[in-house]
Tab-separated table of C-alpha atoms and ligand atoms in Angstrom:
chain	number	residue	atom	x	y	z
Y	1	UNK	CA	26.393	28.390	126.025
Y	2	UNK	CA	25.276	25.658	128.097
Y	3	UNK	CA	23.757	22.974	126.292
Y	4	UNK	CA	20.143	22.237	127.821
Y	5	UNK	CA	18.013	19.345	126.968
Y	6	UNK	CA	13.992	18.837	127.806
Y	7	UNK	CA	12.893	15.502	128.213
Y	8	UNK	CA	8.996	15.655	127.883
Y	9	UNK	CA	6.814	12.856	128.570
Y	10	UNK	CA	3.782	11.534	130.546
Y	11	UNK	CA	5.711	9.789	133.238
Y	12	UNK	CA	2.659	8.181	134.770
Y	13	UNK	CA	4.483	6.922	136.550
Y	14	UNK	CA	8.283	7.266	135.904
Y	15	UNK	CA	10.042	3.935	135.144
Y	16	UNK	CA	13.564	2.396	135.316
Y	17	UNK	CA	13.492	3.044	131.361
Y	18	UNK	CA	12.647	6.487	131.950
Y	19	UNK	CA	15.111	6.853	134.641
Y	20	UNK	CA	18.007	5.189	132.818
Y	21	UNK	CA	17.389	7.655	129.803
Y	22	UNK	CA	17.533	10.532	132.517
Y	23	UNK	CA	20.974	9.576	133.841
Y	24	UNK	CA	22.387	9.029	130.380
Y	25	UNK	CA	21.059	12.315	129.010
Y	26	UNK	CA	22.584	14.039	132.063
Y	27	UNK	CA	26.008	12.857	130.916
Y	28	UNK	CA	25.544	14.237	127.878
Y	29	UNK	CA	24.046	17.783	128.494
Y	30	UNK	CA	24.822	20.664	130.951
Y	31	UNK	CA	21.271	20.392	132.289
Y	32	UNK	CA	18.429	18.036	131.905
Y	33	UNK	CA	14.885	19.392	132.549
Y	34	UNK	CA	12.189	16.517	132.714
Y	35	UNK	CA	8.783	18.051	131.890
Y	36	UNK	CA	5.785	16.319	132.823
Y	37	UNK	CA	3.398	16.837	130.203
Y	38	UNK	CA	-0.279	16.510	130.044
Y	39	UNK	CA	-1.140	13.789	127.077
Y	40	UNK	CA	-4.648	14.624	126.135
Y	41	UNK	CA	-4.742	11.056	125.097
Y	42	UNK	CA	-4.041	9.545	128.205
Y	43	UNK	CA	-6.182	9.551	131.702
Y	44	UNK	CA	-3.326	9.894	134.441
Y	45	UNK	CA	-3.123	7.528	137.485
Y	46	UNK	CA	-1.181	10.288	139.397
Y	47	UNK	CA	-1.386	14.069	139.191
Y	48	UNK	CA	1.135	15.952	137.592
Y	49	UNK	CA	2.149	17.079	140.947
Y	50	UNK	CA	2.779	13.441	142.138
Y	51	UNK	CA	4.730	12.622	139.041
Y	52	UNK	CA	6.882	15.605	139.609
Y	53	UNK	CA	7.556	14.340	143.131
Y	54	UNK	CA	8.029	10.853	142.147
Y	55	UNK	CA	10.737	11.854	139.515
Y	56	UNK	CA	12.252	14.265	141.675
Y	57	UNK	CA	12.922	11.758	144.516
Y	58	UNK	CA	14.480	9.173	141.668
Y	59	UNK	CA	16.731	12.040	140.485
Y	60	UNK	CA	17.829	13.625	143.621
Y	61	UNK	CA	21.525	12.464	143.121
Y	62	UNK	CA	21.635	14.196	139.645
Y	63	UNK	CA	22.556	17.769	140.399
Y	64	UNK	CA	22.026	19.147	136.739
Y	65	UNK	CA	18.396	17.530	136.486
Y	66	UNK	CA	15.270	19.378	137.425
Y	67	UNK	CA	11.639	18.759	137.257
Y	68	UNK	CA	8.636	20.678	135.961
Y	69	UNK	CA	5.098	20.272	135.379
Y	70	UNK	CA	3.765	21.733	132.131
Y	71	UNK	CA	0.103	21.643	130.657
Y	72	UNK	CA	-1.257	23.364	127.795
Y	73	UNK	CA	1.699	24.137	126.030
Y	74	UNK	CA	3.704	23.188	122.887
Y	75	UNK	CA	6.666	21.141	123.568
Y	76	UNK	CA	8.772	23.275	121.464
Y	77	UNK	CA	7.640	26.447	122.915
Y	78	UNK	CA	8.290	25.250	126.299
Y	79	UNK	CA	11.528	24.111	125.189
Y	80	UNK	CA	12.278	27.530	123.845
Y	81	UNK	CA	11.251	29.437	127.130
Y	82	UNK	CA	13.606	27.009	129.143
Y	83	UNK	CA	16.477	27.872	126.477
Y	84	UNK	CA	16.568	24.069	125.709
Y	85	UNK	CA	17.949	23.316	122.002
Y	86	UNK	CA	17.333	19.841	122.527
Y	87	UNK	CA	14.517	17.679	123.282
Y	88	UNK	CA	15.234	13.968	124.317
Y	89	UNK	CA	13.131	10.977	123.604
Y	90	UNK	CA	13.615	7.412	124.295
Y	91	UNK	CA	13.292	4.491	121.721
Y	92	UNK	CA	12.299	0.952	122.551
Y	93	UNK	CA	11.539	-0.312	119.415
Y	94	UNK	CA	10.272	0.344	115.863
Y	95	UNK	CA	6.987	1.448	116.799
Y	96	UNK	CA	8.620	3.886	119.074
Y	97	UNK	CA	10.845	5.261	116.163
Y	98	UNK	CA	7.733	5.698	113.660
Y	99	UNK	CA	5.874	7.545	116.453
Y	100	UNK	CA	8.306	9.601	117.738
Y	101	UNK	CA	9.950	10.442	114.261
Y	102	UNK	CA	6.518	12.104	113.138
Y	103	UNK	CA	6.587	14.310	116.370
Y	104	UNK	CA	10.309	14.988	115.942
Y	105	UNK	CA	9.466	16.274	112.123
Y	106	UNK	CA	6.628	18.188	113.119
Y	107	UNK	CA	8.595	19.680	115.976
Y	108	UNK	CA	11.308	20.672	113.471
Y	109	UNK	CA	8.784	22.312	111.327
Y	110	UNK	CA	7.579	24.398	114.168
Y	111	UNK	CA	10.855	25.316	115.490
Y	112	UNK	CA	14.380	24.437	113.169
Y	113	UNK	CA	16.560	25.497	115.933
Y	114	UNK	CA	15.389	22.562	118.356
Y	115	UNK	CA	17.019	19.097	117.606
Y	116	UNK	CA	15.416	16.092	118.809
Y	117	UNK	CA	17.950	13.556	120.222
Y	118	UNK	CA	16.794	9.759	120.790
Y	119	UNK	CA	18.358	7.645	123.228
Y	120	UNK	CA	18.133	3.858	122.679
Y	121	UNK	CA	16.337	1.997	125.618
Y	122	UNK	CA	18.613	-0.067	127.769
Y	123	UNK	CA	17.795	-3.711	126.590
Y	124	UNK	CA	17.014	-4.501	130.299
Y	125	UNK	CA	13.895	-1.919	129.936
Y	126	UNK	CA	12.675	-2.657	126.503
Y	127	UNK	CA	9.454	-4.040	127.502
Y	128	UNK	CA	9.065	-1.530	130.400
Y	129	UNK	CA	6.103	1.176	129.897
Y	130	UNK	CA	4.049	3.009	132.384
Y	131	UNK	CA	0.864	1.240	131.347
Y	132	UNK	CA	2.429	-2.234	131.750
Y	133	UNK	CA	3.773	-1.160	135.134
Y	134	UNK	CA	0.304	0.010	136.052
Y	135	UNK	CA	-1.565	-3.246	134.651
Y	136	UNK	CA	0.862	-5.253	136.790
Y	137	UNK	CA	0.711	-3.448	139.919
Y	138	UNK	CA	-3.368	-3.298	139.590
Y	139	UNK	CA	-3.374	-7.119	140.187
Y	140	UNK	CA	-0.751	-7.257	142.742
Y	141	UNK	CA	2.532	-7.947	140.833
Y	142	UNK	CA	5.779	-7.069	142.256
Y	143	UNK	CA	7.136	-4.147	139.872
Y	144	UNK	CA	10.131	-3.133	142.226
Y	145	UNK	CA	12.901	-4.290	139.740
Y	146	UNK	CA	11.276	-1.963	137.047
Y	147	UNK	CA	10.364	1.286	138.595
Y	148	UNK	CA	12.159	3.561	141.460
Y	149	UNK	CA	11.485	2.760	145.082
Y	150	UNK	CA	9.496	5.865	145.757
Y	151	UNK	CA	7.128	4.590	142.572
Y	152	UNK	CA	6.890	1.036	144.277
Y	153	UNK	CA	5.562	2.717	147.396
Y	154	UNK	CA	3.162	5.362	145.555
Y	155	UNK	CA	1.610	2.491	143.411
Y	156	UNK	CA	0.817	0.437	146.365
Y	157	UNK	CA	-0.771	3.379	147.949
Y	158	UNK	CA	-3.116	4.110	144.989
Y	159	UNK	CA	-3.768	0.675	143.767
Y	160	UNK	CA	-3.532	-1.483	146.977
Y	161	UNK	CA	-2.794	-5.060	145.894
Y	162	UNK	CA	-1.078	-7.667	147.846
Y	163	UNK	CA	2.568	-7.711	146.750
Y	164	UNK	CA	5.602	-7.528	148.880
Y	165	UNK	CA	7.882	-4.750	149.784
D	201	LIG	P1	4.640	9.852	126.306
D	201	LIG	O1	3.170	9.896	126.713
D	201	LIG	O2	4.887	11.244	125.847
D	201	LIG	O3	4.941	8.909	125.204
D	201	LIG	P2	5.856	8.270	128.380
D	201	LIG	O4	5.987	8.932	129.782
D	201	LIG	O5	5.076	7.214	127.930
D	201	LIG	O6	5.408	9.832	127.735
D	201	LIG	O7	7.545	8.230	127.600
D	201	LIG	C1	8.057	9.532	127.496
D	201	LIG	C2	9.553	8.816	126.812
D	201	LIG	O8	10.099	8.031	127.356
D	201	LIG	C3	9.175	8.523	125.585
D	201	LIG	O9	9.973	9.082	124.508
D	201	LIG	C4	9.399	7.012	125.358
D	201	LIG	O10	9.288	6.432	124.136
D	201	LIG	C5	10.209	6.941	126.273
D	201	LIG	N1	10.187	5.555	127.058
D	201	LIG	C6	9.237	5.099	127.749
D	201	LIG	N2	9.517	3.731	128.111
D	201	LIG	C7	10.785	3.743	127.913
D	201	LIG	C8	11.744	2.698	128.554
D	201	LIG	N3	11.324	1.807	129.190
D	201	LIG	N4	13.102	3.006	128.023
D	201	LIG	C9	13.295	4.056	127.522
D	201	LIG	N5	12.452	5.066	127.148
D	201	LIG	C10	11.579	4.909	127.483
């Protein structure tokens, strides 16, 4: 049976940290589905369709990766629908671990057949978060080393700013 993994997140927008996690997951699983989820606690800069398009552009060279938008459903229910037995999450630090471990335990109670797999963030992207990227881009900082090229363009269009490239 094909090993299918769901990588859920806000991805507002995708960063190189997220992309690195997707690339590594694509080596581990037969198929990786990146799911752009609606996080009720966060007000997004990009619509879910925009976020999907940005992730599709960044993962176009990964044939076993697909991208979907998903709102209003439990992650485990959606994983079930997609035949995904694994949920991927990235860990940057101990705060991420505490937060992610709680979610993974709740998901395990909700559906025992789904395993959450954690991938440690690449040290190069330990401090990279979508919110940090938006903050820097708002004030015209150059984020081109930290996000995929399509995201650089999208941030420029959305936020303006006076940074190059
Ligand atoms: P959420 O709102 O669901 O936390 P995010 O888009 O912020 O969505 O993050 C999605 C996943 O990617 C989370 O597991 C998060 O810990 C992980 N992640 C965020 N930034 C990085 C990074 N720089 N490197 C690796 N993983 C990351």
